PDB file of C-alpha atoms in Angstrom:
ATOM      1  CA  LYS L 390      72.587  69.043  48.512  1.00  0.00           C
ATOM      2  CA  ASN L 391      74.849  69.746  45.540  1.00  0.00           C
ATOM      3  CA  GLN L 392      75.605  66.492  43.757  1.00  0.00           C
ATOM      4  CA  VAL L 393      76.890  65.183  40.453  1.00  0.00           C
ATOM      5  CA  GLU L 394      75.858  61.706  39.346  1.00  0.00           C
ATOM      6  CA  GLN L 395      77.380  59.893  36.394  1.00  0.00           C
ATOM      7  CA  SER L 396      76.338  56.819  34.460  1.00  0.00           C
ATOM      8  CA  PRO L 397      77.290  54.245  33.592  1.00  0.00           C
ATOM      9  CA  GLN L 398      79.914  53.568  36.248  1.00  0.00           C
ATOM     10  CA  SER L 399      81.953  51.611  33.701  1.00  0.00           C
ATOM     11  CA  LEU L 400      81.726  50.888  30.003  1.00  0.00           C
ATOM     12  CA  ILE L 401      83.554  48.594  27.593  1.00  0.00           C
ATOM     13  CA  ILE L 402      83.396  49.236  23.861  1.00  0.00           C
ATOM     14  CA  LEU L 403      85.252  48.057  20.786  1.00  0.00           C
ATOM     15  CA  GLU L 404      87.676  50.302  18.995  1.00  0.00           C
ATOM     16  CA  GLY L 405      85.974  52.425  16.360  1.00  0.00           C
ATOM     17  CA  LYS L 406      82.585  52.416  18.066  1.00  0.00           C
ATOM     18  CA  ASN L 407      80.796  55.454  19.470  1.00  0.00           C
ATOM     19  CA  CYS L 408      79.602  55.885  23.027  1.00  0.00           C
ATOM     20  CA  THR L 409      77.740  58.373  25.205  1.00  0.00           C
ATOM     21  CA  LEU L 410      78.335  59.090  28.864  1.00  0.00           C
ATOM     22  CA  GLN L 411      75.730  60.733  31.079  1.00  0.00           C
ATOM     23  CA  CYS L 412      75.870  63.285  33.872  1.00  0.00           C
ATOM     24  CA  ASN L 413      73.045  64.590  36.075  1.00  0.00           C
ATOM     25  CA  TYR L 414      73.605  67.353  38.591  1.00  0.00           C
ATOM     26  CA  THR L 415      71.787  69.269  41.296  1.00  0.00           C
ATOM     27  CA  VAL L 416      74.352  72.030  41.780  1.00  0.00           C
ATOM     28  CA  SER L 417      72.831  75.456  42.254  1.00  0.00           C
ATOM     29  CA  PRO L 418      73.423  78.232  41.427  1.00  0.00           C
ATOM     30  CA  PHE L 419      75.006  76.822  38.303  1.00  0.00           C
ATOM     31  CA  SER L 420      78.070  78.410  36.739  1.00  0.00           C
ATOM     32  CA  ASN L 421      79.533  75.936  34.302  1.00  0.00           C
ATOM     33  CA  LEU L 422      79.983  72.246  33.560  1.00  0.00           C
ATOM     34  CA  ARG L 423      83.184  70.569  32.466  1.00  0.00           C
ATOM     35  CA  TRP L 424      84.180  67.163  31.304  1.00  0.00           C
ATOM     36  CA  TYR L 425      87.626  65.933  32.267  1.00  0.00           C
ATOM     37  CA  LYS L 426      89.582  62.915  31.072  1.00  0.00           C
ATOM     38  CA  GLN L 427      91.731  61.208  33.677  1.00  0.00           C
ATOM     39  CA  ASP L 428      94.204  58.557  32.653  1.00  0.00           C
ATOM     40  CA  THR L 429      95.138  56.008  35.305  1.00  0.00           C
ATOM     41  CA  GLY L 430      97.601  57.505  37.766  1.00  0.00           C
ATOM     42  CA  ARG L 431      97.407  60.982  36.220  1.00  0.00           C
ATOM     43  CA  GLY L 432      95.626  64.226  36.942  1.00  0.00           C
ATOM     44  CA  PRO L 433      92.404  65.171  35.120  1.00  0.00           C
ATOM     45  CA  VAL L 434      92.698  67.050  31.840  1.00  0.00           C
ATOM     46  CA  SER L 435      89.908  69.331  30.657  1.00  0.00           C
ATOM     47  CA  LEU L 436      88.006  68.305  27.508  1.00  0.00           C
ATOM     48  CA  THR L 437      85.167  70.832  27.373  1.00  0.00           C
ATOM     49  CA  ILE L 438      83.635  73.608  29.445  1.00  0.00           C
ATOM     50  CA  MET L 439      80.084  74.894  28.974  1.00  0.00           C
ATOM     51  CA  THR L 440      78.228  77.748  30.598  1.00  0.00           C
ATOM     52  CA  PHE L 441      74.492  78.111  31.065  1.00  0.00           C
ATOM     53  CA  SER L 442      73.988  79.561  27.580  1.00  0.00           C
ATOM     54  CA  GLU L 443      75.923  76.873  25.727  1.00  0.00           C
ATOM     55  CA  ASN L 444      74.187  73.612  24.865  1.00  0.00           C
ATOM     56  CA  THR L 445      76.899  71.893  22.873  1.00  0.00           C
ATOM     57  CA  LYS L 446      80.658  72.044  22.544  1.00  0.00           C
ATOM     58  CA  SER L 447      83.085  69.891  20.620  1.00  0.00           C
ATOM     59  CA  ASN L 448      86.740  69.059  21.042  1.00  0.00           C
ATOM     60  CA  GLY L 449      87.833  66.776  18.238  1.00  0.00           C
ATOM     61  CA  ARG L 450      86.036  63.450  18.619  1.00  0.00           C
ATOM     62  CA  TYR L 451      84.482  64.580  21.905  1.00  0.00           C
ATOM     63  CA  THR L 452      81.125  66.382  21.882  1.00  0.00           C
ATOM     64  CA  ALA L 453      79.469  67.542  25.085  1.00  0.00           C
ATOM     65  CA  THR L 454      75.867  68.636  25.417  1.00  0.00           C
ATOM     66  CA  LEU L 455      74.179  70.516  28.215  1.00  0.00           C
ATOM     67  CA  ASP L 456      70.495  70.865  29.081  1.00  0.00           C
ATOM     68  CA  ALA L 457      70.443  73.402  31.893  1.00  0.00           C
ATOM     69  CA  ASP L 458      66.685  73.034  32.319  1.00  0.00           C
ATOM     70  CA  THR L 459      66.827  69.326  33.120  1.00  0.00           C
ATOM     71  CA  LYS L 460      70.343  69.622  34.618  1.00  0.00           C
ATOM     72  CA  GLN L 461      71.744  66.935  32.393  1.00  0.00           C
ATOM     73  CA  SER L 462      74.860  66.671  30.287  1.00  0.00           C
ATOM     74  CA  SER L 463      76.294  64.037  28.008  1.00  0.00           C
ATOM     75  CA  LEU L 464      79.690  63.378  26.497  1.00  0.00           C
ATOM     76  CA  HIS L 465      79.685  61.649  23.124  1.00  0.00           C
ATOM     77  CA  ILE L 466      82.867  60.002  21.878  1.00  0.00           C
ATOM     78  CA  THR L 467      83.034  59.256  18.184  1.00  0.00           C
ATOM     79  CA  ALA L 468      85.157  56.558  16.535  1.00  0.00           C
ATOM     80  CA  SER L 469      86.770  55.477  19.780  1.00  0.00           C
ATOM     81  CA  GLN L 470      90.486  54.757  19.987  1.00  0.00           C
ATOM     82  CA  LEU L 471      92.486  52.660  22.417  1.00  0.00           C
ATOM     83  CA  SER L 472      93.869  55.864  23.902  1.00  0.00           C
ATOM     84  CA  ASP L 473      90.349  56.879  24.917  1.00  0.00           C
ATOM     85  CA  SER L 474      90.518  54.305  27.711  1.00  0.00           C
ATOM     86  CA  ALA L 475      90.325  56.453  30.841  1.00  0.00           C
ATOM     87  CA  SER L 476      87.966  57.784  33.475  1.00  0.00           C
ATOM     88  CA  TYR L 477      85.705  60.604  32.284  1.00  0.00           C
ATOM     89  CA  ILE L 478      84.673  62.956  35.039  1.00  0.00           C
ATOM     90  CA  CYS L 479      81.793  65.420  34.992  1.00  0.00           C
ATOM     91  CA  VAL L 480      82.472  68.508  37.103  1.00  0.00           C
ATOM     92  CA  VAL L 481      80.018  71.287  37.894  1.00  0.00           C
ATOM     93  CA  SER L 482      80.985  74.691  39.235  1.00  0.00           C
ATOM     94  CA  ASP L 483      78.721  76.906  41.274  1.00  0.00           C
ATOM     95  CA  ARG L 484      78.733  80.693  41.285  1.00  0.00           C
ATOM     96  CA  GLY L 485      77.662  81.051  44.873  1.00  0.00           C
ATOM     97  CA  SER L 486      81.128  81.737  46.191  1.00  0.00           C
ATOM     98  CA  THR L 487      84.274  83.523  45.106  1.00  0.00           C
ATOM     99  CA  LEU L 488      86.043  80.174  45.122  1.00  0.00           C
ATOM    100  CA  GLY L 489      83.887  78.868  42.281  1.00  0.00           C
ATOM    101  CA  ARG L 490      83.625  75.556  44.052  1.00  0.00           C
ATOM    102  CA  LEU L 491      83.760  72.415  41.911  1.00  0.00           C
ATOM    103  CA  TYR L 492      81.559  69.391  42.444  1.00  0.00           C
ATOM    104  CA  PHE L 493      82.966  66.182  41.007  1.00  0.00           C
ATOM    105  CA  GLY L 494      81.226  63.066  39.790  1.00  0.00           C
ATOM    106  CA  ARG L 495      82.812  59.692  40.412  1.00  0.00           C
ATOM    107  CA  GLY L 496      83.544  59.257  36.754  1.00  0.00           C
ATOM    108  CA  THR L 497      82.752  56.700  34.087  1.00  0.00           C
ATOM    109  CA  GLN L 498      85.570  54.234  33.532  1.00  0.00           C
ATOM    110  CA  LEU L 499      85.780  53.664  29.773  1.00  0.00           C
ATOM    111  CA  THR L 500      87.724  50.739  28.357  1.00  0.00           C
ATOM    112  CA  VAL L 501      88.272  50.488  24.614  1.00  0.00           C
ATOM    113  CA  TRP L 502      89.163  47.045  23.336  1.00  0.00           C
ATOM    114  CA  PRO L 503      90.914  46.362  20.014  1.00  0.00           C
TER     115      PRO L 503
ATOM    116  CA  GLU Z1086      99.599  71.900  28.324  1.00  0.00           C
ATOM    117  CA  ALA Z1087      99.371  73.055  31.921  1.00  0.00           C
ATOM    118  CA  ASP Z1088     102.615  73.784  33.751  1.00  0.00           C
ATOM    119  CA  ILE Z1089     101.908  72.324  37.144  1.00  0.00           C
ATOM    120  CA  TYR Z1090     104.223  69.834  38.750  1.00  0.00           C
ATOM    121  CA  GLN Z1091     104.061  67.461  41.665  1.00  0.00           C
ATOM    122  CA  THR Z1092     106.792  65.499  43.387  1.00  0.00           C
ATOM    123  CA  PRO Z1093     107.239  62.785  44.247  1.00  0.00           C
ATOM    124  CA  ARG Z1094     104.944  60.911  41.858  1.00  0.00           C
ATOM    125  CA  TYR Z1095     104.967  57.826  44.094  1.00  0.00           C
ATOM    126  CA  LEU Z1096     105.835  57.546  47.782  1.00  0.00           C
ATOM    127  CA  VAL Z1097     105.808  54.509  50.050  1.00  0.00           C
ATOM    128  CA  ILE Z1098     106.635  55.209  53.679  1.00  0.00           C
ATOM    129  CA  GLY Z1099     106.177  53.769  57.129  1.00  0.00           C
ATOM    130  CA  THR Z1100     103.715  54.863  59.762  1.00  0.00           C
ATOM    131  CA  GLY Z1101     104.738  57.863  61.823  1.00  0.00           C
ATOM    132  CA  LYS Z1102     106.970  59.491  59.232  1.00  0.00           C
ATOM    133  CA  LYS Z1103     106.695  63.149  58.353  1.00  0.00           C
ATOM    134  CA  ILE Z1104     106.202  63.810  54.659  1.00  0.00           C
ATOM    135  CA  THR Z1105     105.852  66.806  52.386  1.00  0.00           C
ATOM    136  CA  LEU Z1106     104.213  66.613  48.994  1.00  0.00           C
ATOM    137  CA  GLU Z1107     105.445  69.296  46.639  1.00  0.00           C
ATOM    138  CA  CYS Z1108     103.349  71.228  44.137  1.00  0.00           C
ATOM    139  CA  SER Z1109     104.499  74.071  41.936  1.00  0.00           C
ATOM    140  CA  GLN Z1110     103.058  75.942  38.977  1.00  0.00           C
ATOM    141  CA  THR Z1111     104.634  78.343  36.531  1.00  0.00           C
ATOM    142  CA  MET Z1112     101.442  79.966  35.243  1.00  0.00           C
ATOM    143  CA  GLY Z1113     101.307  82.708  37.871  1.00  0.00           C
ATOM    144  CA  HIS Z1114      97.929  81.490  39.084  1.00  0.00           C
ATOM    145  CA  ASP Z1115      96.673  82.941  42.350  1.00  0.00           C
ATOM    146  CA  LYS Z1116      94.416  80.067  43.368  1.00  0.00           C
ATOM    147  CA  MET Z1117      95.783  76.667  44.240  1.00  0.00           C
ATOM    148  CA  TYR Z1118      94.090  73.525  45.527  1.00  0.00           C
ATOM    149  CA  TRP Z1119      94.790  70.119  47.007  1.00  0.00           C
ATOM    150  CA  TYR Z1120      92.440  67.222  46.347  1.00  0.00           C
ATOM    151  CA  GLN Z1121      92.381  63.697  47.696  1.00  0.00           C
ATOM    152  CA  GLN Z1122      91.135  60.876  45.494  1.00  0.00           C
ATOM    153  CA  ASP Z1123      90.626  57.215  46.315  1.00  0.00           C
ATOM    154  CA  PRO Z1124      90.251  54.616  43.515  1.00  0.00           C
ATOM    155  CA  GLY Z1125      86.889  54.832  41.782  1.00  0.00           C
ATOM    156  CA  MET Z1126      85.808  57.772  43.909  1.00  0.00           C
ATOM    157  CA  GLU Z1127      85.340  61.472  43.289  1.00  0.00           C
ATOM    158  CA  LEU Z1128      87.942  64.099  44.080  1.00  0.00           C
ATOM    159  CA  HIS Z1129      87.555  65.738  47.476  1.00  0.00           C
ATOM    160  CA  LEU Z1130      88.908  69.212  48.177  1.00  0.00           C
ATOM    161  CA  ILE Z1131      91.104  69.196  51.297  1.00  0.00           C
ATOM    162  CA  HIS Z1132      92.884  72.584  51.078  1.00  0.00           C
ATOM    163  CA  TYR Z1133      92.872  75.695  48.948  1.00  0.00           C
ATOM    164  CA  SER Z1134      94.567  79.049  48.746  1.00  0.00           C
ATOM    165  CA  TYR Z1135      93.518  82.374  47.236  1.00  0.00           C
ATOM    166  CA  GLY Z1136      97.102  83.609  47.122  1.00  0.00           C
ATOM    167  CA  VAL Z1137     100.255  84.152  49.157  1.00  0.00           C
ATOM    168  CA  ASN Z1138      99.713  83.731  52.917  1.00  0.00           C
ATOM    169  CA  SER Z1139      96.159  82.502  52.320  1.00  0.00           C
ATOM    170  CA  THR Z1140      95.184  78.915  53.181  1.00  0.00           C
ATOM    171  CA  GLU Z1141      91.789  77.410  53.874  1.00  0.00           C
ATOM    172  CA  LYS Z1142      90.458  73.971  54.694  1.00  0.00           C
ATOM    173  CA  GLY Z1143      88.301  72.272  52.102  1.00  0.00           C
ATOM    174  CA  ASP Z1144      85.240  70.065  52.286  1.00  0.00           C
ATOM    175  CA  LEU Z1145      86.989  66.909  53.437  1.00  0.00           C
ATOM    176  CA  SER Z1146      88.622  67.001  56.837  1.00  0.00           C
ATOM    177  CA  SER Z1147      92.311  66.247  56.586  1.00  0.00           C
ATOM    178  CA  GLU Z1148      95.127  65.972  59.090  1.00  0.00           C
ATOM    179  CA  SER Z1149      97.480  67.502  56.571  1.00  0.00           C
ATOM    180  CA  THR Z1150      98.577  71.122  56.559  1.00  0.00           C
ATOM    181  CA  VAL Z1151      99.566  73.455  53.738  1.00  0.00           C
ATOM    182  CA  SER Z1152     101.498  76.666  53.311  1.00  0.00           C
ATOM    183  CA  ARG Z1153     101.633  79.357  50.626  1.00  0.00           C
ATOM    184  CA  ILE Z1154     104.752  81.452  51.030  1.00  0.00           C
ATOM    185  CA  ARG Z1155     105.295  81.926  47.299  1.00  0.00           C
ATOM    186  CA  THR Z1156     102.705  82.198  44.528  1.00  0.00           C
ATOM    187  CA  GLU Z1157     104.089  79.273  42.601  1.00  0.00           C
ATOM    188  CA  HIS Z1158     104.519  76.849  45.489  1.00  0.00           C
ATOM    189  CA  PHE Z1159     101.853  75.065  47.577  1.00  0.00           C
ATOM    190  CA  PRO Z1160     103.327  72.169  49.592  1.00  0.00           C
ATOM    191  CA  LEU Z1161     101.240  69.760  51.671  1.00  0.00           C
ATOM    192  CA  THR Z1162     102.649  68.241  54.873  1.00  0.00           C
ATOM    193  CA  LEU Z1163     101.659  65.272  56.989  1.00  0.00           C
ATOM    194  CA  GLU Z1164     103.385  65.404  60.379  1.00  0.00           C
ATOM    195  CA  SER Z1165     102.805  61.728  61.176  1.00  0.00           C
ATOM    196  CA  ALA Z1166     101.624  59.539  58.325  1.00  0.00           C
ATOM    197  CA  ARG Z1167      99.161  56.709  58.962  1.00  0.00           C
ATOM    198  CA  PRO Z1168      97.782  53.952  56.724  1.00  0.00           C
ATOM    199  CA  SER Z1169      94.483  55.868  56.527  1.00  0.00           C
ATOM    200  CA  HIS Z1170      96.383  58.580  54.627  1.00  0.00           C
ATOM    201  CA  THR Z1171      97.020  56.195  51.747  1.00  0.00           C
ATOM    202  CA  SER Z1172      95.490  57.863  48.706  1.00  0.00           C
ATOM    203  CA  GLN Z1173      96.216  59.872  45.589  1.00  0.00           C
ATOM    204  CA  TYR Z1174      96.814  63.567  46.171  1.00  0.00           C
ATOM    205  CA  LEU Z1175      96.190  65.970  43.303  1.00  0.00           C
ATOM    206  CA  CYS Z1176      97.257  69.594  43.174  1.00  0.00           C
ATOM    207  CA  ALA Z1177      95.555  72.142  40.930  1.00  0.00           C
ATOM    208  CA  SER Z1178      95.705  75.842  40.156  1.00  0.00           C
ATOM    209  CA  SER Z1179      93.487  78.425  38.496  1.00  0.00           C
ATOM    210  CA  GLU Z1180      93.403  82.099  37.640  1.00  0.00           C
ATOM    211  CA  GLN Z1181      91.820  84.445  40.165  1.00  0.00           C
ATOM    212  CA  GLY Z1182      88.194  83.787  39.601  1.00  0.00           C
ATOM    213  CA  LEU Z1183      84.943  84.808  38.402  1.00  0.00           C
ATOM    214  CA  THR Z1184      85.741  88.317  37.234  1.00  0.00           C
ATOM    215  CA  ALA Z1185      87.288  86.887  34.061  1.00  0.00           C
ATOM    216  CA  PRO Z1186      84.374  85.113  32.421  1.00  0.00           C
ATOM    217  CA  LYS Z1187      86.343  83.493  29.641  1.00  0.00           C
ATOM    218  CA  SER Z1188      88.626  81.752  32.087  1.00  0.00           C
ATOM    219  CA  TYR Z1189      85.662  79.900  33.635  1.00  0.00           C
ATOM    220  CA  ASN Z1190      87.905  79.539  36.680  1.00  0.00           C
ATOM    221  CA  GLU Z1191      89.349  76.493  34.933  1.00  0.00           C
ATOM    222  CA  GLN Z1192      91.518  74.382  37.171  1.00  0.00           C
ATOM    223  CA  PHE Z1193      94.648  72.780  35.800  1.00  0.00           C
ATOM    224  CA  PHE Z1194      95.752  69.622  37.547  1.00  0.00           C
ATOM    225  CA  GLY Z1195      99.148  68.202  38.277  1.00  0.00           C
ATOM    226  CA  PRO Z1196      99.930  64.514  37.668  1.00  0.00           C
ATOM    227  CA  GLY Z1197      99.308  63.589  41.299  1.00  0.00           C
ATOM    228  CA  THR Z1198     101.238  61.851  44.069  1.00  0.00           C
ATOM    229  CA  ARG Z1199     100.308  58.288  44.923  1.00  0.00           C
ATOM    230  CA  LEU Z1200     100.973  57.916  48.653  1.00  0.00           C
ATOM    231  CA  THR Z1201     101.096  54.543  50.376  1.00  0.00           C
ATOM    232  CA  VAL Z1202     101.610  54.389  54.126  1.00  0.00           C
ATOM    233  CA  LEU Z1203     102.540  50.970  55.482  1.00  0.00           C
TER     234      LEU Z1203
END
């Protein structure tokens, strides 16, 4: 069964600190993995996308890594800001259909305190 | 910034009412999607469309229906709303697929409609 599991479910950190969010998946055949940021009451916004051949990608203070062998990914946030408070969703796409179906994790709810 | 819009943003209605959630995009994308999301849960695909006059049901069974008469417009309708329909509904669009590797079939999401049925 294609699944995406994220940990931790929630995380509280102080402003300025770093944190790392984890994602494990069983989706096959694998096409790509994305990390989205979803603010409360808003739609998800893409942070990074990685294919099988990419093992790291950065977007400002966000750095995603991918280990396609172990089917794990992480999202590292550096020097957190209050505006980083959001849900971070790991999404994996398969290449087994023309739709390019997406499998969503439940997200990690990050809260940054001043 | 993605150009995909949803209206209304919030809707509170009584049981039995017919409602239509609007979604439009100005990017000329062929594929469009509707997702349902409950608090703290993952997004579930309820409908999708490959293009005009194409609609398909997604993974999660839904009593809603959709139509795709124009490329840019993908409305979702509930004929008779019930409290069990209370949820957030997210619309998304993407370029026509996997033949354009650099696009990664990236989906752009609208802001969502928060529906509450009393």
